[in-house]
PDB file of C-alpha atoms in Angstrom:
ATOM      1  CA  MET A   1     -19.629  28.613 -11.849  1.00  0.00           C
ATOM      2  CA  SER A   2     -17.194  25.890 -11.256  1.00  0.00           C
ATOM      3  CA  ILE A   3     -14.288  25.588  -8.357  1.00  0.00           C
ATOM      4  CA  VAL A   4     -11.200  24.415  -9.299  1.00  0.00           C
ATOM      5  CA  PHE A   5      -8.333  22.841  -6.902  1.00  0.00           C
ATOM      6  CA  MET A   6      -5.101  21.995  -7.734  1.00  0.00           C
ATOM      7  CA  ILE A   7      -1.890  20.865  -5.934  1.00  0.00           C
ATOM      8  CA  VAL A   8       1.214  22.580  -6.811  1.00  0.00           C
ATOM      9  CA  GLY A   9       4.644  20.818  -6.349  1.00  0.00           C
ATOM     10  CA  ARG A  10       8.007  22.753  -5.812  1.00  0.00           C
ATOM     11  CA  ASN A  11       8.220  22.786  -9.781  1.00  0.00           C
ATOM     12  CA  GLU A  12       5.013  21.843 -11.256  1.00  0.00           C
ATOM     13  CA  PRO A  13       1.602  21.503 -10.642  1.00  0.00           C
ATOM     14  CA  LEU A  14       1.169  17.583  -9.170  1.00  0.00           C
ATOM     15  CA  TYR A  15      -2.860  17.576  -9.476  1.00  0.00           C
ATOM     16  CA  GLU A  16      -5.699  19.300 -10.587  1.00  0.00           C
ATOM     17  CA  ALA A  17      -9.194  18.747 -10.464  1.00  0.00           C
ATOM     18  CA  GLU A  18     -12.394  20.678 -11.118  1.00  0.00           C
ATOM     19  CA  PHE A  19     -15.785  20.374  -8.994  1.00  0.00           C
ATOM     20  CA  GLY A  20     -19.152  21.409 -10.462  1.00  0.00           C
ATOM     21  CA  LEU A  21     -19.065  21.148 -13.979  1.00  0.00           C
ATOM     22  CA  LYS A  22     -22.402  20.173 -14.370  1.00  0.00           C
ATOM     23  CA  SER A  23     -24.145  22.828 -17.050  1.00  0.00           C
ATOM     24  CA  ALA A  24     -26.399  20.457 -19.458  1.00  0.00           C
ATOM     25  CA  ASN A  25     -26.165  23.218 -22.112  1.00  0.00           C
ATOM     26  CA  PRO A  26     -23.016  21.718 -24.085  1.00  0.00           C
ATOM     27  CA  ALA A  27     -22.126  25.296 -25.758  1.00  0.00           C
ATOM     28  CA  GLN A  28     -22.191  26.501 -21.620  1.00  0.00           C
ATOM     29  CA  ARG A  29     -20.324  23.771 -20.655  1.00  0.00           C
ATOM     30  CA  ALA A  30     -17.655  24.410 -23.777  1.00  0.00           C
ATOM     31  CA  ALA A  31     -17.726  28.158 -22.173  1.00  0.00           C
ATOM     32  CA  GLU A  32     -16.855  26.831 -18.540  1.00  0.00           C
ATOM     33  CA  ARG A  33     -14.040  24.440 -20.401  1.00  0.00           C
ATOM     34  CA  GLU A  34     -12.778  28.047 -22.010  1.00  0.00           C
ATOM     35  CA  ASN A  35     -12.650  29.459 -18.625  1.00  0.00           C
ATOM     36  CA  SER A  36     -10.609  26.630 -16.964  1.00  0.00           C
ATOM     37  CA  HIS A  37      -7.458  27.905 -19.013  1.00  0.00           C
ATOM     38  CA  LEU A  38      -7.968  31.110 -16.868  1.00  0.00           C
ATOM     39  CA  SER A  39      -8.606  29.494 -13.711  1.00  0.00           C
ATOM     40  CA  GLN A  40      -5.320  27.588 -14.299  1.00  0.00           C
ATOM     41  CA  PHE A  41      -3.519  31.122 -14.857  1.00  0.00           C
ATOM     42  CA  ILE A  42      -5.146  32.972 -12.152  1.00  0.00           C
ATOM     43  CA  ILE A  43      -3.848  30.012  -9.647  1.00  0.00           C
ATOM     44  CA  HIS A  44      -0.461  30.186 -10.844  1.00  0.00           C
ATOM     45  CA  SER A  45      -0.316  34.107 -10.529  1.00  0.00           C
ATOM     46  CA  SER A  46      -1.209  33.570  -6.989  1.00  0.00           C
ATOM     47  CA  LEU A  47       1.472  31.419  -6.373  1.00  0.00           C
ATOM     48  CA  ASP A  48       3.859  34.419  -5.711  1.00  0.00           C
ATOM     49  CA  LEU A  49       1.393  36.244  -3.327  1.00  0.00           C
ATOM     50  CA  VAL A  50       1.639  32.534  -1.037  1.00  0.00           C
ATOM     51  CA  GLU A  51       4.930  33.070  -1.094  1.00  0.00           C
ATOM     52  CA  ARG A  52       4.879  36.326   0.625  1.00  0.00           C
ATOM     53  CA  LYS A  53       1.743  35.493   2.535  1.00  0.00           C
ATOM     54  CA  GLN A  54       3.143  32.605   4.192  1.00  0.00           C
ATOM     55  CA  TRP A  55       5.587  34.227   6.547  1.00  0.00           C
ATOM     56  CA  PHE A  56       2.980  36.300   8.508  1.00  0.00           C
ATOM     57  CA  ALA A  57      -0.093  34.105   7.941  1.00  0.00           C
ATOM     58  CA  ALA A  58      -1.321  31.520  10.337  1.00  0.00           C
ATOM     59  CA  TYR A  59       0.276  28.150   9.430  1.00  0.00           C
ATOM     60  CA  PRO A  60      -0.882  25.911   7.504  1.00  0.00           C
ATOM     61  CA  TYR A  61      -4.137  27.538   6.531  1.00  0.00           C
ATOM     62  CA  LEU A  62      -3.089  30.455   4.636  1.00  0.00           C
ATOM     63  CA  ARG A  63      -6.807  31.367   3.836  1.00  0.00           C
ATOM     64  CA  VAL A  64      -7.696  33.757   1.007  1.00  0.00           C
ATOM     65  CA  VAL A  65      -4.653  34.718  -0.824  1.00  0.00           C
ATOM     66  CA  ASP A  66      -5.491  36.322  -3.897  1.00  0.00           C
ATOM     67  CA  LYS A  67      -8.805  37.804  -5.464  1.00  0.00           C
ATOM     68  CA  PHE A  68      -9.419  37.757  -9.224  1.00  0.00           C
ATOM     69  CA  ASN A  69     -12.854  39.778  -9.988  1.00  0.00           C
ATOM     70  CA  GLU A  70     -15.590  37.415  -7.905  1.00  0.00           C
ATOM     71  CA  GLN A  71     -13.175  34.775  -7.405  1.00  0.00           C
ATOM     72  CA  ILE A  72     -11.159  33.936  -4.748  1.00  0.00           C
ATOM     73  CA  VAL A  73      -7.585  32.025  -4.300  1.00  0.00           C
ATOM     74  CA  SER A  74      -7.616  29.590  -0.879  1.00  0.00           C
ATOM     75  CA  ALA A  75      -4.235  28.184  -0.075  1.00  0.00           C
ATOM     76  CA  TYR A  76      -2.744  25.655   2.022  1.00  0.00           C
ATOM     77  CA  LEU A  77       0.824  25.118   2.811  1.00  0.00           C
ATOM     78  CA  THR A  78       2.599  22.031   3.253  1.00  0.00           C
ATOM     79  CA  ALA A  79       5.549  21.039   5.522  1.00  0.00           C
ATOM     80  CA  ALA A  80       7.519  20.513   2.616  1.00  0.00           C
ATOM     81  CA  GLY A  81       6.452  23.271   0.510  1.00  0.00           C
ATOM     82  CA  VAL A  82       3.703  21.600  -1.298  1.00  0.00           C
ATOM     83  CA  ARG A  83       1.243  24.492  -1.755  1.00  0.00           C
ATOM     84  CA  LEU A  84      -2.838  23.539  -2.186  1.00  0.00           C
ATOM     85  CA  MET A  85      -4.361  26.140  -3.971  1.00  0.00           C
ATOM     86  CA  LEU A  86      -8.435  26.769  -4.419  1.00  0.00           C
ATOM     87  CA  LEU A  87     -10.003  28.681  -6.856  1.00  0.00           C
ATOM     88  CA  HIS A  88     -13.678  29.498  -5.336  1.00  0.00           C
ATOM     89  CA  ASP A  89     -16.059  32.366  -5.629  1.00  0.00           C
ATOM     90  CA  GLY A  90     -16.572  32.987  -1.484  1.00  0.00           C
ATOM     91  CA  ARG A  91     -17.101  29.590   0.024  1.00  0.00           C
ATOM     92  CA  SER A  92     -17.037  29.717   3.823  1.00  0.00           C
ATOM     93  CA  GLU A  93     -13.569  29.859   5.129  1.00  0.00           C
ATOM     94  CA  GLU A  94     -14.222  26.986   7.957  1.00  0.00           C
ATOM     95  CA  GLY A  95     -15.489  24.770   5.157  1.00  0.00           C
ATOM     96  CA  ILE A  96     -12.143  25.106   2.849  1.00  0.00           C
ATOM     97  CA  GLY A  97      -9.757  24.861   5.811  1.00  0.00           C
ATOM     98  CA  SER A  98     -11.605  20.953   6.988  1.00  0.00           C
ATOM     99  CA  PHE A  99     -11.417  20.529   2.925  1.00  0.00           C
ATOM    100  CA  PHE A 100      -7.697  21.431   3.430  1.00  0.00           C
ATOM    101  CA  LYS A 101      -7.018  19.739   6.146  1.00  0.00           C
ATOM    102  CA  ASP A 102      -8.513  16.380   5.027  1.00  0.00           C
ATOM    103  CA  VAL A 103      -6.922  16.418   1.413  1.00  0.00           C
ATOM    104  CA  HIS A 104      -3.482  17.076   3.512  1.00  0.00           C
ATOM    105  CA  GLU A 105      -4.136  13.862   5.043  1.00  0.00           C
ATOM    106  CA  LEU A 106      -4.786  11.881   1.984  1.00  0.00           C
ATOM    107  CA  TYR A 107      -1.857  13.869   0.299  1.00  0.00           C
ATOM    108  CA  VAL A 108       0.040  12.511   3.374  1.00  0.00           C
ATOM    109  CA  LYS A 109      -1.052   8.760   3.147  1.00  0.00           C
ATOM    110  CA  HIS A 110      -0.561   8.945  -0.898  1.00  0.00           C
ATOM    111  CA  MET A 111       3.432  10.087  -0.124  1.00  0.00           C
ATOM    112  CA  LEU A 112       3.558   6.905   2.098  1.00  0.00           C
ATOM    113  CA  ASN A 113       2.982   4.663  -0.723  1.00  0.00           C
ATOM    114  CA  PRO A 114       6.469   3.437  -2.319  1.00  0.00           C
ATOM    115  CA  PHE A 115       5.544   3.934  -5.477  1.00  0.00           C
ATOM    116  CA  TYR A 116       4.785   7.368  -5.548  1.00  0.00           C
ATOM    117  CA  ARG A 117       7.657   9.630  -5.580  1.00  0.00           C
ATOM    118  CA  PHE A 118       7.836  13.334  -4.041  1.00  0.00           C
ATOM    119  CA  ASP A 119       7.234  16.183  -6.387  1.00  0.00           C
ATOM    120  CA  THR A 120       5.840  14.043  -9.259  1.00  0.00           C
ATOM    121  CA  PRO A 121       2.342  14.490 -10.812  1.00  0.00           C
ATOM    122  CA  ILE A 122      -0.596  12.374  -8.917  1.00  0.00           C
ATOM    123  CA  ILE A 123      -2.015  10.022 -11.524  1.00  0.00           C
ATOM    124  CA  SER A 124      -4.016   7.689  -9.266  1.00  0.00           C
ATOM    125  CA  PRO A 125      -8.081   7.267  -9.784  1.00  0.00           C
ATOM    126  CA  GLU A 126      -8.002   6.216  -5.985  1.00  0.00           C
ATOM    127  CA  PHE A 127      -6.506   9.346  -4.875  1.00  0.00           C
ATOM    128  CA  ASP A 128      -8.847  11.440  -7.450  1.00  0.00           C
ATOM    129  CA  GLU A 129     -11.913   9.884  -6.297  1.00  0.00           C
ATOM    130  CA  ARG A 130     -11.067  10.689  -2.762  1.00  0.00           C
ATOM    131  CA  VAL A 131     -10.480  13.942  -3.076  1.00  0.00           C
ATOM    132  CA  ARG A 132     -13.867  14.565  -4.997  1.00  0.00           C
ATOM    133  CA  ALA A 133     -16.058  12.568  -2.734  1.00  0.00           C
ATOM    134  CA  LEU A 134     -13.871  15.034   0.141  1.00  0.00           C
ATOM    135  CA  ALA A 135     -15.201  18.211  -2.452  1.00  0.00           C
ATOM    136  CA  VAL A 136     -18.765  17.027  -2.012  1.00  0.00           C
ATOM    137  CA  LYS A 137     -18.301  16.790   2.191  1.00  0.00           C
ATOM    138  CA  TRP A 138     -17.003  20.411   2.328  1.00  0.00           C
ATOM    139  CA  LEU A 139     -17.488  22.429  -0.387  1.00  0.00           C
TER     140      LEU A 139
ATOM    141  CA  MET B   1     -11.519 -30.417  13.759  1.00  0.00           C
ATOM    142  CA  ALA B   2     -12.774 -27.530  15.856  1.00  0.00           C
ATOM    143  CA  THR B   3     -10.912 -27.879  18.945  1.00  0.00           C
ATOM    144  CA  SER B   4      -7.935 -28.229  17.280  1.00  0.00           C
ATOM    145  CA  GLY B   5      -8.361 -24.996  15.282  1.00  0.00           C
ATOM    146  CA  LYS B   6      -8.614 -23.339  18.454  1.00  0.00           C
ATOM    147  CA  GLN B   7      -5.758 -24.772  20.000  1.00  0.00           C
ATOM    148  CA  HIS B   8      -3.574 -23.664  17.249  1.00  0.00           C
ATOM    149  CA  THR B   9      -5.143 -20.117  17.724  1.00  0.00           C
ATOM    150  CA  ARG B  10      -4.436 -20.040  21.392  1.00  0.00           C
ATOM    151  CA  LEU B  11      -1.048 -21.279  20.311  1.00  0.00           C
ATOM    152  CA  GLY B  12      -0.426 -18.226  18.017  1.00  0.00           C
ATOM    153  CA  GLU B  13      -1.535 -15.996  20.579  1.00  0.00           C
ATOM    154  CA  GLN B  14       0.888 -17.000  23.313  1.00  0.00           C
ATOM    155  CA  ALA B  15       3.742 -17.033  20.566  1.00  0.00           C
ATOM    156  CA  TRP B  16       2.555 -13.335  19.449  1.00  0.00           C
ATOM    157  CA  ASN B  17       2.921 -12.107  22.476  1.00  0.00           C
ATOM    158  CA  LYS B  18       6.499 -13.312  23.619  1.00  0.00           C
ATOM    159  CA  MET B  19       7.746 -12.184  20.450  1.00  0.00           C
ATOM    160  CA  SER B  20       9.394  -8.538  20.110  1.00  0.00           C
ATOM    161  CA  LYS B  21       7.545  -5.941  18.150  1.00  0.00           C
ATOM    162  CA  VAL B  22       8.328  -3.754  15.458  1.00  0.00           C
ATOM    163  CA  ASN B  23       6.200  -0.695  14.441  1.00  0.00           C
ATOM    164  CA  ALA B  24       4.020  -1.358  11.787  1.00  0.00           C
ATOM    165  CA  GLU B  25       4.501   1.424   9.796  1.00  0.00           C
ATOM    166  CA  PHE B  26       8.047   1.270  10.072  1.00  0.00           C
ATOM    167  CA  PHE B  27       7.928  -1.962   8.410  1.00  0.00           C
ATOM    168  CA  ALA B  28       5.571  -1.605   5.760  1.00  0.00           C
ATOM    169  CA  LEU B  29       7.647   1.596   4.540  1.00  0.00           C
ATOM    170  CA  THR B  30      11.002  -0.557   4.859  1.00  0.00           C
ATOM    171  CA  TYR B  31       9.725  -3.474   3.133  1.00  0.00           C
ATOM    172  CA  GLY B  32       8.104  -0.983   0.526  1.00  0.00           C
ATOM    173  CA  ALA B  33      11.519   0.891   0.005  1.00  0.00           C
ATOM    174  CA  MET B  34      13.167  -2.463  -0.734  1.00  0.00           C
ATOM    175  CA  VAL B  35      10.789  -3.521  -3.448  1.00  0.00           C
ATOM    176  CA  MET B  36      11.147  -0.745  -4.654  1.00  0.00           C
ATOM    177  CA  GLN B  37      14.791  -1.132  -4.968  1.00  0.00           C
ATOM    178  CA  LEU B  38      14.038  -3.990  -6.755  1.00  0.00           C
ATOM    179  CA  VAL B  39      11.946  -2.384  -9.037  1.00  0.00           C
ATOM    180  CA  GLN B  40      14.410  -0.086 -10.339  1.00  0.00           C
ATOM    181  CA  ASP B  41      17.127  -2.408 -10.139  1.00  0.00           C
ATOM    182  CA  PHE B  42      15.511  -5.351 -12.377  1.00  0.00           C
ATOM    183  CA  GLU B  43      13.035  -3.407 -14.515  1.00  0.00           C
ATOM    184  CA  ASP B  44      11.460  -6.813 -15.663  1.00  0.00           C
ATOM    185  CA  THR B  45       8.355  -7.826 -13.518  1.00  0.00           C
ATOM    186  CA  ALA B  46       8.914 -11.306 -13.220  1.00  0.00           C
ATOM    187  CA  ALA B  47      12.400 -11.102 -12.514  1.00  0.00           C
ATOM    188  CA  VAL B  48      11.502  -8.712  -9.326  1.00  0.00           C
ATOM    189  CA  ASN B  49       8.692 -11.473  -8.616  1.00  0.00           C
ATOM    190  CA  ALA B  50      11.476 -14.190  -8.569  1.00  0.00           C
ATOM    191  CA  GLN B  51      14.059 -12.403  -6.293  1.00  0.00           C
ATOM    192  CA  LEU B  52      11.008 -11.549  -3.815  1.00  0.00           C
ATOM    193  CA  ASP B  53      10.622 -15.133  -3.920  1.00  0.00           C
ATOM    194  CA  THR B  54      13.860 -15.932  -3.214  1.00  0.00           C
ATOM    195  CA  MET B  55      14.692 -13.484  -0.708  1.00  0.00           C
ATOM    196  CA  GLY B  56      11.646 -15.101   0.852  1.00  0.00           C
ATOM    197  CA  TYR B  57      12.581 -18.730   0.419  1.00  0.00           C
ATOM    198  CA  ASN B  58      16.292 -17.577   2.171  1.00  0.00           C
ATOM    199  CA  ILE B  59      14.497 -16.157   5.085  1.00  0.00           C
ATOM    200  CA  GLY B  60      12.082 -19.054   5.211  1.00  0.00           C
ATOM    201  CA  VAL B  61      14.652 -21.655   6.022  1.00  0.00           C
ATOM    202  CA  ARG B  62      16.110 -19.480   8.880  1.00  0.00           C
ATOM    203  CA  LEU B  63      12.675 -18.567  10.109  1.00  0.00           C
ATOM    204  CA  ILE B  64      11.562 -22.287  10.666  1.00  0.00           C
ATOM    205  CA  ASP B  65      14.081 -22.985  13.340  1.00  0.00           C
ATOM    206  CA  GLU B  66      13.055 -19.909  15.343  1.00  0.00           C
ATOM    207  CA  PHE B  67       9.341 -20.769  14.443  1.00  0.00           C
ATOM    208  CA  LEU B  68      10.025 -24.265  16.049  1.00  0.00           C
ATOM    209  CA  ALA B  69      11.887 -23.219  18.884  1.00  0.00           C
ATOM    210  CA  LYS B  70       9.582 -20.200  20.229  1.00  0.00           C
ATOM    211  CA  SER B  71       6.406 -21.175  19.493  1.00  0.00           C
ATOM    212  CA  GLY B  72       5.830 -24.651  21.399  1.00  0.00           C
ATOM    213  CA  THR B  73       4.537 -26.359  18.150  1.00  0.00           C
ATOM    214  CA  GLY B  74       5.768 -30.232  17.609  1.00  0.00           C
ATOM    215  CA  ALA B  75       5.796 -32.041  14.816  1.00  0.00           C
ATOM    216  CA  CYS B  76       2.740 -31.744  12.647  1.00  0.00           C
ATOM    217  CA  ALA B  77       0.606 -34.894  12.377  1.00  0.00           C
ATOM    218  CA  ASP B  78      -0.502 -34.545   8.812  1.00  0.00           C
ATOM    219  CA  LEU B  79      -0.636 -31.739   6.472  1.00  0.00           C
ATOM    220  CA  ARG B  80      -3.976 -30.359   7.784  1.00  0.00           C
ATOM    221  CA  ASP B  81      -2.262 -29.429  10.488  1.00  0.00           C
ATOM    222  CA  THR B  82       0.390 -28.175   8.986  1.00  0.00           C
ATOM    223  CA  ALA B  83      -1.724 -25.463   7.089  1.00  0.00           C
ATOM    224  CA  GLU B  84      -3.541 -24.794  10.205  1.00  0.00           C
ATOM    225  CA  THR B  85      -0.039 -24.188  11.707  1.00  0.00           C
ATOM    226  CA  ILE B  86       1.020 -22.041   9.293  1.00  0.00           C
ATOM    227  CA  ALA B  87      -2.156 -20.025   9.131  1.00  0.00           C
ATOM    228  CA  LYS B  88      -3.212 -19.536  12.649  1.00  0.00           C
ATOM    229  CA  VAL B  89       0.666 -19.980  14.888  1.00  0.00           C
ATOM    230  CA  ALA B  90       3.276 -18.723  11.993  1.00  0.00           C
ATOM    231  CA  PHE B  91       1.231 -15.620  10.597  1.00  0.00           C
ATOM    232  CA  LYS B  92       0.273 -14.685  14.182  1.00  0.00           C
ATOM    233  CA  MET B  93       3.609 -14.807  15.433  1.00  0.00           C
ATOM    234  CA  PHE B  94       5.608 -13.241  12.663  1.00  0.00           C
ATOM    235  CA  LEU B  95       3.232 -10.897  10.871  1.00  0.00           C
ATOM    236  CA  GLY B  96       0.297 -10.456  14.171  1.00  0.00           C
ATOM    237  CA  VAL B  97      -2.494 -11.075  11.813  1.00  0.00           C
ATOM    238  CA  VAL B  98      -4.305 -14.596  11.128  1.00  0.00           C
ATOM    239  CA  ALA B  99      -5.092 -16.347   7.950  1.00  0.00           C
ATOM    240  CA  GLU B 100      -7.625 -19.136   7.037  1.00  0.00           C
ATOM    241  CA  VAL B 101      -7.156 -22.026   5.900  1.00  0.00           C
ATOM    242  CA  ALA B 102      -9.205 -22.845   2.213  1.00  0.00           C
ATOM    243  CA  ASN B 103      -9.921 -24.308  -0.734  1.00  0.00           C
ATOM    244  CA  TRP B 104      -8.756 -28.125  -0.311  1.00  0.00           C
ATOM    245  CA  ASN B 105      -8.490 -30.051  -3.394  1.00  0.00           C
ATOM    246  CA  ALA B 106      -9.731 -33.211  -3.626  1.00  0.00           C
ATOM    247  CA  ASP B 107      -6.523 -35.171  -2.495  1.00  0.00           C
ATOM    248  CA  GLY B 108      -5.467 -33.355   0.745  1.00  0.00           C
ATOM    249  CA  THR B 109      -2.502 -31.841  -1.192  1.00  0.00           C
ATOM    250  CA  ALA B 110      -3.302 -28.688  -1.862  1.00  0.00           C
ATOM    251  CA  PHE B 111      -4.833 -25.967   0.202  1.00  0.00           C
ATOM    252  CA  SER B 112      -4.702 -21.742   0.652  1.00  0.00           C
ATOM    253  CA  VAL B 113      -4.074 -19.733   2.706  1.00  0.00           C
ATOM    254  CA  VAL B 114      -6.566 -16.585   2.956  1.00  0.00           C
ATOM    255  CA  LEU B 115      -5.193 -13.320   4.374  1.00  0.00           C
ATOM    256  CA  TYR B 116      -7.769 -10.786   5.025  1.00  0.00           C
ATOM    257  CA  ASP B 117      -5.546  -8.467   6.459  1.00  0.00           C
ATOM    258  CA  ASN B 118      -1.455  -8.141   5.071  1.00  0.00           C
ATOM    259  CA  PRO B 119       0.655  -5.611   6.621  1.00  0.00           C
ATOM    260  CA  LEU B 120       2.900  -5.251   4.030  1.00  0.00           C
ATOM    261  CA  ILE B 121       0.772  -3.737   1.703  1.00  0.00           C
ATOM    262  CA  GLU B 122      -0.192  -0.957   4.004  1.00  0.00           C
ATOM    263  CA  PHE B 123      -0.353   2.495   1.701  1.00  0.00           C
ATOM    264  CA  VAL B 124       0.969   0.575  -1.354  1.00  0.00           C
ATOM    265  CA  GLU B 125      -1.478   0.914  -4.097  1.00  0.00           C
ATOM    266  CA  LEU B 126       0.271  -0.268  -7.729  1.00  0.00           C
ATOM    267  CA  PRO B 127       0.919   2.025 -10.164  1.00  0.00           C
ATOM    268  CA  PRO B 128      -0.739   0.687 -13.889  1.00  0.00           C
ATOM    269  CA  GLN B 129       3.158   0.137 -15.252  1.00  0.00           C
ATOM    270  CA  HIS B 130       3.570  -2.261 -12.269  1.00  0.00           C
ATOM    271  CA  CYS B 131      -0.306  -4.451 -12.251  1.00  0.00           C
ATOM    272  CA  GLU B 132       1.772  -7.624 -12.885  1.00  0.00           C
ATOM    273  CA  LEU B 133       4.312  -7.116  -9.825  1.00  0.00           C
ATOM    274  CA  LEU B 134       3.706  -9.745  -7.087  1.00  0.00           C
ATOM    275  CA  TYR B 135       4.213  -7.304  -3.992  1.00  0.00           C
ATOM    276  CA  SER B 136       3.879  -9.661  -1.173  1.00  0.00           C
ATOM    277  CA  ASN B 137       5.683 -12.686  -3.179  1.00  0.00           C
ATOM    278  CA  VAL B 138       8.118 -12.916  -0.721  1.00  0.00           C
ATOM    279  CA  LEU B 139       5.702 -14.698   1.503  1.00  0.00           C
ATOM    280  CA  CYS B 140       5.450 -17.285  -1.238  1.00  0.00           C
ATOM    281  CA  GLY B 141       9.286 -17.469  -0.534  1.00  0.00           C
ATOM    282  CA  VAL B 142       9.198 -17.649   3.331  1.00  0.00           C
ATOM    283  CA  ILE B 143       6.433 -20.448   3.439  1.00  0.00           C
ATOM    284  CA  ARG B 144       8.501 -22.376   0.745  1.00  0.00           C
ATOM    285  CA  GLY B 145      11.837 -22.440   2.616  1.00  0.00           C
ATOM    286  CA  ALA B 146      10.602 -23.228   6.192  1.00  0.00           C
ATOM    287  CA  LEU B 147       8.043 -25.988   4.625  1.00  0.00           C
ATOM    288  CA  GLU B 148      11.384 -26.987   2.956  1.00  0.00           C
ATOM    289  CA  MET B 149      13.535 -27.297   5.692  1.00  0.00           C
ATOM    290  CA  VAL B 150      10.949 -30.150   7.607  1.00  0.00           C
ATOM    291  CA  GLN B 151      11.008 -32.430   4.693  1.00  0.00           C
ATOM    292  CA  MET B 152       7.854 -30.706   2.606  1.00  0.00           C
ATOM    293  CA  LYS B 153       8.328 -30.101  -0.863  1.00  0.00           C
ATOM    294  CA  VAL B 154       5.959 -27.586  -2.011  1.00  0.00           C
ATOM    295  CA  GLU B 155       5.063 -25.173  -4.879  1.00  0.00           C
ATOM    296  CA  CYS B 156       3.931 -21.177  -3.616  1.00  0.00           C
ATOM    297  CA  ARG B 157       2.048 -18.907  -5.424  1.00  0.00           C
ATOM    298  CA  PHE B 158      -0.396 -15.546  -5.112  1.00  0.00           C
ATOM    299  CA  ALA B 159      -3.599 -16.478  -6.483  1.00  0.00           C
ATOM    300  CA  ARG B 160      -5.661 -13.892  -5.309  1.00  0.00           C
ATOM    301  CA  ASP B 161      -3.927 -10.069  -4.859  1.00  0.00           C
ATOM    302  CA  VAL B 162      -5.773  -7.162  -3.248  1.00  0.00           C
ATOM    303  CA  LEU B 163      -3.595  -4.865  -4.758  1.00  0.00           C
ATOM    304  CA  ARG B 164      -4.447  -6.408  -7.858  1.00  0.00           C
ATOM    305  CA  GLY B 165      -8.205  -5.614  -7.563  1.00  0.00           C
ATOM    306  CA  ASP B 166      -9.368  -8.997  -5.868  1.00  0.00           C
ATOM    307  CA  ASP B 167     -10.985  -8.506  -2.379  1.00  0.00           C
ATOM    308  CA  LEU B 168      -8.605 -10.565  -0.338  1.00  0.00           C
ATOM    309  CA  ASN B 169      -4.859 -12.234  -0.571  1.00  0.00           C
ATOM    310  CA  GLU B 170      -4.954 -15.941  -1.285  1.00  0.00           C
ATOM    311  CA  ILE B 171      -1.742 -17.909  -1.292  1.00  0.00           C
ATOM    312  CA  ARG B 172      -1.501 -21.202  -2.940  1.00  0.00           C
ATOM    313  CA  VAL B 173       0.233 -23.968  -1.125  1.00  0.00           C
ATOM    314  CA  GLU B 174       0.594 -27.265  -3.405  1.00  0.00           C
ATOM    315  CA  LEU B 175       2.527 -30.267  -1.571  1.00  0.00           C
ATOM    316  CA  LYS B 176       4.844 -31.770  -4.300  1.00  0.00           C
ATOM    317  CA  GLU B 177       6.631 -34.370  -2.480  1.00  0.00           C
ATOM    318  CA  VAL B 178       7.707 -35.180   1.327  1.00  0.00           C
ATOM    319  CA  LEU B 179      11.231 -36.029   1.143  1.00  0.00           C
ATOM    320  CA  ALA B 180      12.693 -38.545   2.935  1.00  0.00           C
ATOM    321  CA  GLU B 181      14.942 -38.518   5.357  1.00  0.00           C
ATOM    322  CA  GLN B 182      18.219 -40.611   4.081  1.00  0.00           C
ATOM    323  CA  MET B 183      21.957 -39.910   4.579  1.00  0.00           C
ATOM    324  CA  ASP B 184      24.192 -38.463   1.803  1.00  0.00           C
ATOM    325  CA  ASP B 185      26.788 -40.489   0.034  1.00  0.00           C
ATOM    326  CA  GLN B 186      29.365 -39.386   1.882  1.00  0.00           C
ATOM    327  CA  TYR B 187      28.140 -40.673   5.311  1.00  0.00           C
ATOM    328  CA  PHE B 188      28.034 -44.279   4.044  1.00  0.00           C
ATOM    329  CA  GLU B 189      31.464 -43.728   2.214  1.00  0.00           C
ATOM    330  CA  GLY B 190      33.066 -43.279   5.561  1.00  0.00           C
ATOM    331  CA  MET B 191      31.753 -46.585   7.102  1.00  0.00           C
TER     332      MET B 191
END
């Protein structure tokens, strides 16, 4: 079961990563890829729930916002309205919280790069690498 | 050479303590915003590099006066002395970091200023479409401008840049000629 992480800006997804796509069997991997479209769909559909929950849940880590079969969507909201979303199968809330917090810090640092404009997709390979390292550490 | 190197370091410390400070993040972000504006205005990377160099030159010709007034260094005996002064005193005084002098050529007319820590490039990551940009090129201009004011015509360029994937920053400085102090023709006409 893979974990999907997404940063969603105001109008479009800014960054997407999938962790743990490990199956050696090509057929199974193809099936997982098939699922990744579904994952995107689940995450996007839960954005409305984030919007609803942001008014009464503890800010900025909104914890679990949505469930879809066995899959769970956790969310984290930054001050500028950028949402960090994680689709997983029931990891510890503390671990996810720490992951979000560290990614948020990374995101803030990335924003300070003069070549990055706010609310545009993140294409930096270094950012990607660091997010993956954080995923290994916390998830 | 070792003792004079120490002396330069001490002078640098003193000058640094005297200078008024500005927040490093604020400084890095301001410079970043300026470079970004140039990139948007010029589009051509070579033109941006040239513009940064020119800006640096204009800073340098003014900065040398402040440097000589506040640092307490006198006239330099030779180019080696000049190089040490730039790396140990001037960089410390204005940027708060110490640079190293390295890679002298055989004639002793060219050297490299090696910067391990460049405060300008904090947070910066060059996107692929700007991989030819010399982000900190303003430093080359500053050195060129400042040395020209003390009768040394030099050529400066970034030989290595951390942002382009090198492990350190190296500014190559080549002495082209020492300008002789001479009066303008107008001076003689008036006599």
